[in-house]
Amino acid sequence: MGIVAKFGGSSVKSAQAIERCVDIVTNFPEMDLIVVSATYQTTNKLEHLTFELLEELHKHHKNMAFYLDLDKSIHQEIDATTEMAKNLLEKKEECELLSWQDQMYCVGEMWSSWLFYGAISKKLNRDVEWLDARKIIKTDSTFGCAIPKVDLIEKEVSQLSEKTLYITQGFIGEDKQGRGTTLGREGSDYTATLIAAAKKSQAVVIWTDVPGISTIDPRVDNQAIVIPQMSYKMATTLAEHGAKVLFSKTLDPVVKLNIPVFVKSSLEPNSPGTCISNQSPEGNFGLAIKDKFVTFVCDNAEELEMEGIVDRGDNFLVFESENAIQLARDIHQNLIKDM
Ligand code: ASP
Ligand code: MG
């Protein structure tokens, strides 16, 4: 049992943000494993890394470690991680790009998980351990979007102690030959649910910087309404059609086991957020945008007829526009008018 938590890049973007996360963890003694993403924008910078950028990222993480007053051992881990990145950067030309990139992506996850571990172990009166995600997230060798090997993950997870709070990394794994892989950009949510399924956890909590999953991206329409409860199917359809709040494969591992997934804001930890489970109240709807397409997701989409539908499924209708953002906003405004 226990809870698996995942803190996204925006939740760990600064030392102050990490301190907020530490407070959250202190108030959730049921958490027994935490997945930490690279700090905000770090993975994007690693994608186009230069020696100058590496220096900048190194300084950023070191400054956070100084601010958090972390032990010398954490500073050493950050230095060693930077050294690893430097070596990788030097041999970029000799490597196959996708495999090289997956190894480089590990760097960001290492920096942030060491910072998080350092800050947590200083504050918490519990047995806390840093865990290398590559030791448990076993995958095939499809670099860039590796397929997890669920049986092997289960075997590795069964070796973990039930009394320890583990701090591990997002989206990185390892293939049979011991080479670094990743589950795909933004895949840390998936790491959390894969581990939760293997552990038969009680719940997963995805901590992010928005107050839950909303009827529309709040950056598109600030009248977006947080949806308190939605089905796995609805959340997956939204993610597959462009809603950025969840990685599209996130719910696959937990649906059959009926493990609820909560999406909550680390800035407002006391607001309820969204609970994703097999329950979906009537009248629930959400909008997602991907390129020129706006997808309207609701449980009774099959019964609806509307003008301009370009594709449909049993719980969604797709519309197309050169200005998809405006179209989504208009549809949203119409829908909330009647609420
Ligand atoms: N840090 C990784 C990324 O930015 C994984 C994640 O955040 O989900 O893609
Ligand atoms: Mg994400």
Short mmCIF file of C-alpha atoms and ligand atoms in Angstrom, two decimals:
data_model
loop_
_atom_site.label_atom_id
_atom_site.label_comp_id
_atom_site.label_asym_id
_atom_site.label_seq_id
_atom_site.Cartn_x
_atom_site.Cartn_y
_atom_site.Cartn_z
CA MET A 1 0.00 0.00 0.00
CA GLY A 2 1.19 3.58 0.48
CA ILE A 3 1.11 6.46 -1.96
CA VAL A 4 3.38 7.18 -4.92
CA ALA A 5 3.86 10.90 -5.56
CA LYS A 6 5.34 12.65 -8.57
CA PHE A 7 6.58 16.22 -8.48
CA GLY A 8 6.80 17.87 -11.89
CA GLY A 9 9.49 20.27 -13.10
CA SER A 10 7.50 23.37 -12.17
CA SER A 11 7.06 22.08 -8.60
CA VAL A 12 10.86 21.82 -8.18
CA LYS A 13 11.90 24.81 -10.27
CA SER A 14 13.62 26.68 -7.44
CA ALA A 15 14.94 26.06 -3.94
CA GLN A 16 11.81 27.72 -2.52
CA ALA A 17 9.64 25.44 -4.64
CA ILE A 18 11.51 22.39 -3.31
CA GLU A 19 10.93 23.64 0.23
CA ARG A 20 7.20 23.74 -0.53
CA CYS A 21 7.39 20.13 -1.71
CA VAL A 22 9.19 19.13 1.48
CA ASP A 23 6.31 20.61 3.49
CA ILE A 24 3.83 18.64 1.40
CA VAL A 25 5.75 15.40 1.97
CA THR A 26 5.87 16.11 5.71
CA ASN A 27 2.07 16.31 5.72
CA PHE A 28 1.64 13.06 3.78
CA PRO A 29 3.25 10.33 5.85
CA GLU A 30 1.60 7.70 3.59
CA MET A 31 3.95 8.65 0.72
CA ASP A 32 6.52 5.90 0.32
CA LEU A 33 7.98 6.67 -3.08
CA ILE A 34 8.50 9.99 -4.82
CA VAL A 35 9.29 10.50 -8.49
CA VAL A 36 10.99 13.83 -9.19
CA SER A 37 11.21 15.39 -12.67
CA ALA A 38 14.13 17.49 -13.80
CA THR A 39 13.79 21.12 -12.75
CA TYR A 40 11.70 23.38 -15.00
CA GLN A 41 13.08 23.65 -18.59
CA THR A 42 16.19 21.61 -17.80
CA THR A 43 15.27 18.70 -20.08
CA ASN A 44 14.64 21.14 -22.96
CA LYS A 45 18.07 22.67 -22.40
CA LEU A 46 19.72 19.23 -22.27
CA GLU A 47 18.24 18.53 -25.69
CA HIS A 48 20.34 21.33 -27.19
CA LEU A 49 23.19 21.25 -24.73
CA THR A 50 26.37 23.26 -25.24
CA PHE A 51 29.28 23.66 -22.80
CA GLU A 52 27.98 27.16 -21.91
CA LEU A 53 24.49 25.87 -21.20
CA LEU A 54 25.92 23.05 -19.10
CA GLU A 55 27.81 25.59 -17.00
CA GLU A 56 24.59 27.57 -16.54
CA LEU A 57 22.61 24.46 -15.51
CA HIS A 58 25.38 23.37 -13.16
CA LYS A 59 25.39 26.76 -11.44
CA HIS A 60 21.60 26.74 -11.18
CA HIS A 61 21.55 23.40 -9.36
CA LYS A 62 24.55 24.28 -7.18
CA ASN A 63 22.88 27.54 -6.14
CA MET A 64 19.80 25.60 -5.16
CA ALA A 65 21.93 23.20 -3.11
CA PHE A 66 23.61 26.16 -1.34
CA TYR A 67 20.28 27.86 -0.66
CA LEU A 68 18.86 24.62 0.77
CA ASP A 69 22.05 24.26 2.82
CA LEU A 70 22.54 20.67 1.69
CA ASP A 71 25.29 18.33 2.81
CA LYS A 72 28.64 18.10 1.08
CA SER A 73 27.68 14.65 -0.24
CA ILE A 74 24.82 16.18 -2.26
CA HIS A 75 27.16 18.81 -3.72
CA GLN A 76 29.46 15.96 -4.71
CA GLU A 77 26.61 14.14 -6.47
CA ILE A 78 25.70 17.32 -8.37
CA ASP A 79 29.34 17.82 -9.40
CA ALA A 80 29.64 14.18 -10.47
CA THR A 81 26.44 14.47 -12.53
CA THR A 82 27.79 17.57 -14.28
CA GLU A 83 31.03 15.74 -14.96
CA MET A 84 29.04 12.89 -16.52
CA ALA A 85 27.22 15.40 -18.77
CA LYS A 86 30.53 16.95 -19.80
CA ASN A 87 31.94 13.55 -20.81
CA LEU A 88 28.80 12.73 -22.74
CA LEU A 89 28.89 16.07 -24.52
CA GLU A 90 32.49 15.46 -25.56
CA LYS A 91 31.59 12.18 -27.25
CA LYS A 92 28.31 13.23 -28.88
CA GLU A 93 29.65 12.79 -32.44
CA GLU A 94 30.59 9.15 -31.80
CA CYS A 95 27.13 8.11 -30.56
CA GLU A 96 23.78 7.24 -32.04
CA LEU A 97 21.68 10.38 -31.41
CA LEU A 98 18.59 8.94 -29.68
CA SER A 99 20.62 6.72 -27.36
CA TRP A 100 22.94 9.62 -26.55
CA GLN A 101 19.97 11.87 -25.85
CA ASP A 102 18.41 9.37 -23.45
CA GLN A 103 21.65 9.22 -21.50
CA MET A 104 21.87 13.00 -21.47
CA TYR A 105 18.28 13.33 -20.24
CA CYS A 106 19.27 11.31 -17.16
CA VAL A 107 21.45 14.24 -16.09
CA GLY A 108 18.50 16.56 -15.37
CA GLU A 109 16.65 13.87 -13.43
CA MET A 110 19.80 13.15 -11.38
CA TRP A 111 20.38 16.78 -10.41
CA SER A 112 16.81 17.34 -9.26
CA SER A 113 16.39 14.01 -7.47
CA TRP A 114 19.63 14.58 -5.52
CA LEU A 115 18.45 18.07 -4.52
CA PHE A 116 15.07 16.74 -3.49
CA TYR A 117 16.62 13.84 -1.59
CA GLY A 118 19.03 16.20 0.18
CA ALA A 119 16.25 18.56 1.21
CA ILE A 120 13.90 15.78 2.34
CA SER A 121 16.42 13.75 4.29
CA LYS A 122 17.48 16.87 6.20
CA LYS A 123 13.92 17.61 7.28
CA LEU A 124 12.20 14.27 7.67
CA ASN A 125 12.52 11.99 10.60
CA ARG A 126 12.15 8.87 8.43
CA ASP A 127 14.38 6.47 6.62
CA VAL A 128 14.87 8.15 3.22
CA GLU A 129 16.81 6.64 0.31
CA TRP A 130 17.80 7.94 -3.11
CA LEU A 131 16.91 5.30 -5.70
CA ASP A 132 18.29 5.01 -9.22
CA ALA A 133 15.14 4.66 -11.39
CA ARG A 134 17.16 2.77 -14.01
CA LYS A 135 17.46 -0.11 -11.53
CA ILE A 136 13.68 -0.58 -11.51
CA ILE A 137 12.25 0.84 -14.73
CA LYS A 138 13.33 -1.93 -17.08
CA THR A 139 12.42 -1.28 -20.71
CA ASP A 140 12.99 -2.45 -24.26
CA SER A 141 15.60 -0.62 -26.37
CA THR A 142 13.37 1.86 -28.22
CA PHE A 143 15.39 4.97 -27.35
CA GLY A 144 13.23 8.05 -26.95
CA CYS A 145 10.00 6.16 -26.23
CA ALA A 146 10.93 2.86 -24.60
CA ILE A 147 8.27 0.29 -23.72
CA PRO A 148 8.37 -0.71 -20.05
CA LYS A 149 8.73 -4.37 -19.09
CA VAL A 150 6.07 -4.66 -16.45
CA ASP A 151 7.09 -8.09 -15.09
CA LEU A 152 10.68 -7.00 -14.55
CA ILE A 153 9.56 -3.74 -12.94
CA GLU A 154 7.35 -5.70 -10.56
CA LYS A 155 10.25 -7.95 -9.63
CA GLU A 156 12.56 -5.00 -8.92
CA VAL A 157 9.90 -3.09 -6.97
CA SER A 158 9.22 -6.14 -4.77
CA GLN A 159 12.79 -5.79 -3.44
CA LEU A 160 12.09 -2.35 -1.98
CA SER A 161 11.65 -1.94 1.75
CA GLU A 162 8.19 -1.05 2.97
CA LYS A 163 9.53 1.24 5.69
CA THR A 164 11.67 3.48 3.52
CA LEU A 165 10.68 6.62 1.65
CA TYR A 166 12.37 6.38 -1.76
CA ILE A 167 13.23 9.38 -3.92
CA THR A 168 13.70 8.51 -7.56
CA GLN A 169 13.77 10.07 -11.05
CA GLY A 170 11.15 10.53 -13.72
CA PHE A 171 10.99 9.00 -17.22
CA ILE A 172 14.36 7.25 -17.29
CA GLY A 173 14.90 3.52 -17.51
CA GLU A 174 17.36 0.92 -18.70
CA ASP A 175 17.30 -1.79 -21.36
CA LYS A 176 18.53 -5.39 -21.10
CA GLN A 177 22.05 -4.35 -22.11
CA GLY A 178 22.17 -1.80 -19.30
CA ARG A 179 21.84 1.20 -21.63
CA GLY A 180 19.88 4.27 -20.52
CA THR A 181 16.43 4.70 -22.09
CA THR A 182 13.48 7.08 -21.60
CA LEU A 183 9.72 6.55 -21.69
CA GLY A 184 9.19 9.67 -23.83
CA ARG A 185 9.26 13.38 -23.06
CA GLU A 186 6.99 14.27 -20.14
CA GLY A 187 6.92 10.60 -19.17
CA SER A 188 7.52 11.00 -15.43
CA ASP A 189 3.80 10.64 -14.73
CA TYR A 190 4.07 7.21 -16.35
CA THR A 191 7.04 6.28 -14.14
CA ALA A 192 4.86 7.03 -11.11
CA THR A 193 1.93 4.89 -12.23
CA LEU A 194 4.17 2.02 -13.38
CA ILE A 195 5.71 1.88 -9.93
CA ALA A 196 2.35 2.31 -8.19
CA ALA A 197 0.91 -0.60 -10.16
CA ALA A 198 3.91 -2.77 -9.32
CA LYS A 199 3.62 -1.86 -5.63
CA LYS A 200 -0.20 -2.12 -5.60
CA SER A 201 -0.22 1.34 -4.06
CA GLN A 202 -3.28 2.91 -2.57
CA ALA A 203 -3.08 6.03 -4.81
CA VAL A 204 -0.85 8.17 -7.00
CA VAL A 205 -0.60 11.94 -6.57
CA ILE A 206 0.76 14.01 -9.46
CA TRP A 207 1.87 17.38 -8.09
CA THR A 208 1.97 20.12 -10.70
CA ASP A 209 1.49 23.90 -10.98
CA VAL A 210 -2.18 23.92 -11.97
CA PRO A 211 -4.98 23.13 -9.50
CA GLY A 212 -6.05 19.93 -11.30
CA ILE A 213 -7.40 18.94 -14.71
CA SER A 214 -9.68 21.69 -15.99
CA THR A 215 -12.47 21.96 -18.54
CA ILE A 216 -9.88 23.74 -20.75
CA ASP A 217 -6.23 24.71 -20.37
CA PRO A 218 -6.41 27.73 -17.99
CA ARG A 219 -3.85 29.52 -20.19
CA VAL A 220 -6.35 29.37 -23.06
CA ASP A 221 -9.37 30.49 -21.04
CA ASN A 222 -8.94 31.80 -17.52
CA GLN A 223 -12.51 30.77 -16.77
CA ALA A 224 -11.39 27.13 -16.88
CA ILE A 225 -13.08 25.07 -14.17
CA VAL A 226 -11.25 22.32 -12.29
CA ILE A 227 -13.00 18.96 -12.76
CA PRO A 228 -13.14 17.34 -9.31
CA GLN A 229 -13.65 13.78 -10.54
CA MET A 230 -13.24 12.09 -13.91
CA SER A 231 -12.88 8.62 -15.37
CA TYR A 232 -9.60 7.06 -16.51
CA LYS A 233 -11.06 6.99 -20.00
CA MET A 234 -11.90 10.69 -20.05
CA ALA A 235 -8.47 11.70 -18.71
CA THR A 236 -6.71 9.46 -21.25
CA THR A 237 -8.77 10.83 -24.14
CA LEU A 238 -7.97 14.40 -23.07
CA ALA A 239 -4.25 13.58 -22.81
CA GLU A 240 -4.19 11.80 -26.17
CA HIS A 241 -5.81 14.80 -27.83
CA GLY A 242 -3.38 17.35 -26.50
CA ALA A 243 -4.21 18.21 -22.88
CA LYS A 244 -0.73 18.75 -21.45
CA VAL A 245 -1.46 18.08 -17.82
CA LEU A 246 -0.91 14.30 -18.09
CA PHE A 247 1.37 12.10 -20.20
CA SER A 248 -0.94 10.07 -22.47
CA LYS A 249 0.08 6.58 -21.25
CA THR A 250 -0.09 7.56 -17.57
CA LEU A 251 -3.26 5.72 -16.69
CA ASP A 252 -2.59 2.45 -18.56
CA PRO A 253 -0.85 0.71 -15.63
CA VAL A 254 -3.46 1.62 -13.00
CA VAL A 255 -6.83 1.21 -14.72
CA LYS A 256 -7.20 -2.54 -14.12
CA LEU A 257 -6.07 -2.23 -10.52
CA ASN A 258 -8.42 0.70 -9.99
CA ILE A 259 -5.73 2.79 -8.30
CA PRO A 260 -6.93 6.42 -8.15
CA VAL A 261 -4.68 9.14 -9.55
CA PHE A 262 -4.96 12.63 -8.08
CA VAL A 263 -3.72 15.73 -9.90
CA LYS A 264 -2.97 18.53 -7.45
CA SER A 265 -1.13 21.84 -7.31
CA SER A 266 1.99 22.10 -5.18
CA LEU A 267 1.16 25.82 -4.88
CA GLU A 268 -2.24 25.07 -3.30
CA PRO A 269 -1.79 21.70 -1.65
CA ASN A 270 -5.03 21.97 0.30
CA SER A 271 -7.31 22.38 -2.69
CA PRO A 272 -8.84 19.06 -3.73
CA GLY A 273 -7.57 18.90 -7.34
CA THR A 274 -8.84 16.20 -9.68
CA CYS A 275 -9.40 12.57 -8.77
CA ILE A 276 -9.15 10.17 -11.71
CA SER A 277 -10.76 6.79 -11.12
CA ASN A 278 -13.47 4.67 -12.71
CA GLN A 279 -16.15 7.12 -11.59
CA SER A 280 -17.33 9.93 -13.80
CA PRO A 281 -20.19 12.20 -12.76
CA GLU A 282 -22.80 12.92 -15.41
CA GLY A 283 -22.27 16.12 -17.40
CA ASN A 284 -18.48 16.07 -17.12
CA PHE A 285 -16.71 17.56 -20.12
CA GLY A 286 -13.26 18.79 -21.12
CA LEU A 287 -11.58 20.36 -24.14
CA ALA A 288 -8.15 19.61 -25.55
CA ILE A 289 -6.20 21.34 -28.32
CA LYS A 290 -3.63 19.76 -30.63
CA ASP A 291 -2.39 21.67 -33.69
CA LYS A 292 -5.47 22.69 -35.70
CA PHE A 293 -7.80 20.40 -33.78
CA VAL A 294 -10.05 20.95 -30.80
CA THR A 295 -11.41 17.84 -29.09
CA PHE A 296 -14.52 17.97 -26.95
CA VAL A 297 -14.52 15.05 -24.52
CA CYS A 298 -17.63 13.87 -22.69
CA ASP A 299 -19.14 10.52 -21.79
CA ASN A 300 -22.19 10.81 -24.04
CA ALA A 301 -20.45 12.04 -27.21
CA GLU A 302 -22.08 9.23 -29.21
CA GLU A 303 -25.49 10.81 -28.73
CA LEU A 304 -24.42 14.30 -29.85
CA GLU A 305 -24.76 15.85 -33.27
CA MET A 306 -23.02 19.14 -34.00
CA GLU A 307 -21.93 21.04 -37.05
CA GLY A 308 -18.32 20.82 -38.21
CA ILE A 309 -17.30 17.49 -36.63
CA VAL A 310 -14.21 16.13 -38.46
CA ASP A 311 -13.68 13.00 -36.34
CA ARG A 312 -15.41 11.30 -33.45
CA GLY A 313 -15.20 8.42 -30.98
CA ASP A 314 -17.51 7.10 -28.29
CA ASN A 315 -16.40 9.79 -25.84
CA PHE A 316 -15.12 12.59 -28.06
CA LEU A 317 -15.85 14.91 -30.99
CA VAL A 318 -13.11 16.65 -32.99
CA PHE A 319 -13.38 20.06 -34.65
CA GLU A 320 -10.84 21.81 -36.87
CA SER A 321 -9.86 25.45 -37.23
CA GLU A 322 -6.88 27.52 -38.36
CA ASN A 323 -7.32 29.28 -35.02
CA ALA A 324 -7.88 26.29 -32.76
CA ILE A 325 -7.24 28.30 -29.59
CA GLN A 326 -10.02 30.76 -30.43
CA LEU A 327 -12.37 27.94 -31.40
CA ALA A 328 -11.69 26.10 -28.12
CA ARG A 329 -12.28 29.31 -26.16
CA ASP A 330 -15.58 29.93 -27.99
CA ILE A 331 -16.82 26.35 -27.41
CA HIS A 332 -15.80 26.62 -23.76
CA GLN A 333 -17.54 29.94 -23.25
CA ASN A 334 -20.72 28.47 -24.73
CA LEU A 335 -20.56 25.42 -22.51
CA ILE A 336 -19.99 27.27 -19.25
CA LYS A 337 -22.71 29.81 -20.03
CA ASP A 338 -25.29 27.11 -19.32
CA MET A 339 -23.69 25.95 -16.06
N1 ASP B 1 11.91 15.80 -17.28
C1 ASP B 1 11.26 15.06 -18.34
C2 ASP B 1 10.72 15.98 -19.42
O1 ASP B 1 10.76 17.19 -19.29
C3 ASP B 1 10.20 14.15 -17.86
C4 ASP B 1 9.00 14.81 -17.25
O2 ASP B 1 9.14 15.93 -16.75
O3 ASP B 1 7.93 14.23 -17.25
O4 ASP B 1 10.26 15.47 -20.42
MG MG B 2 3.93 16.66 -17.28
#
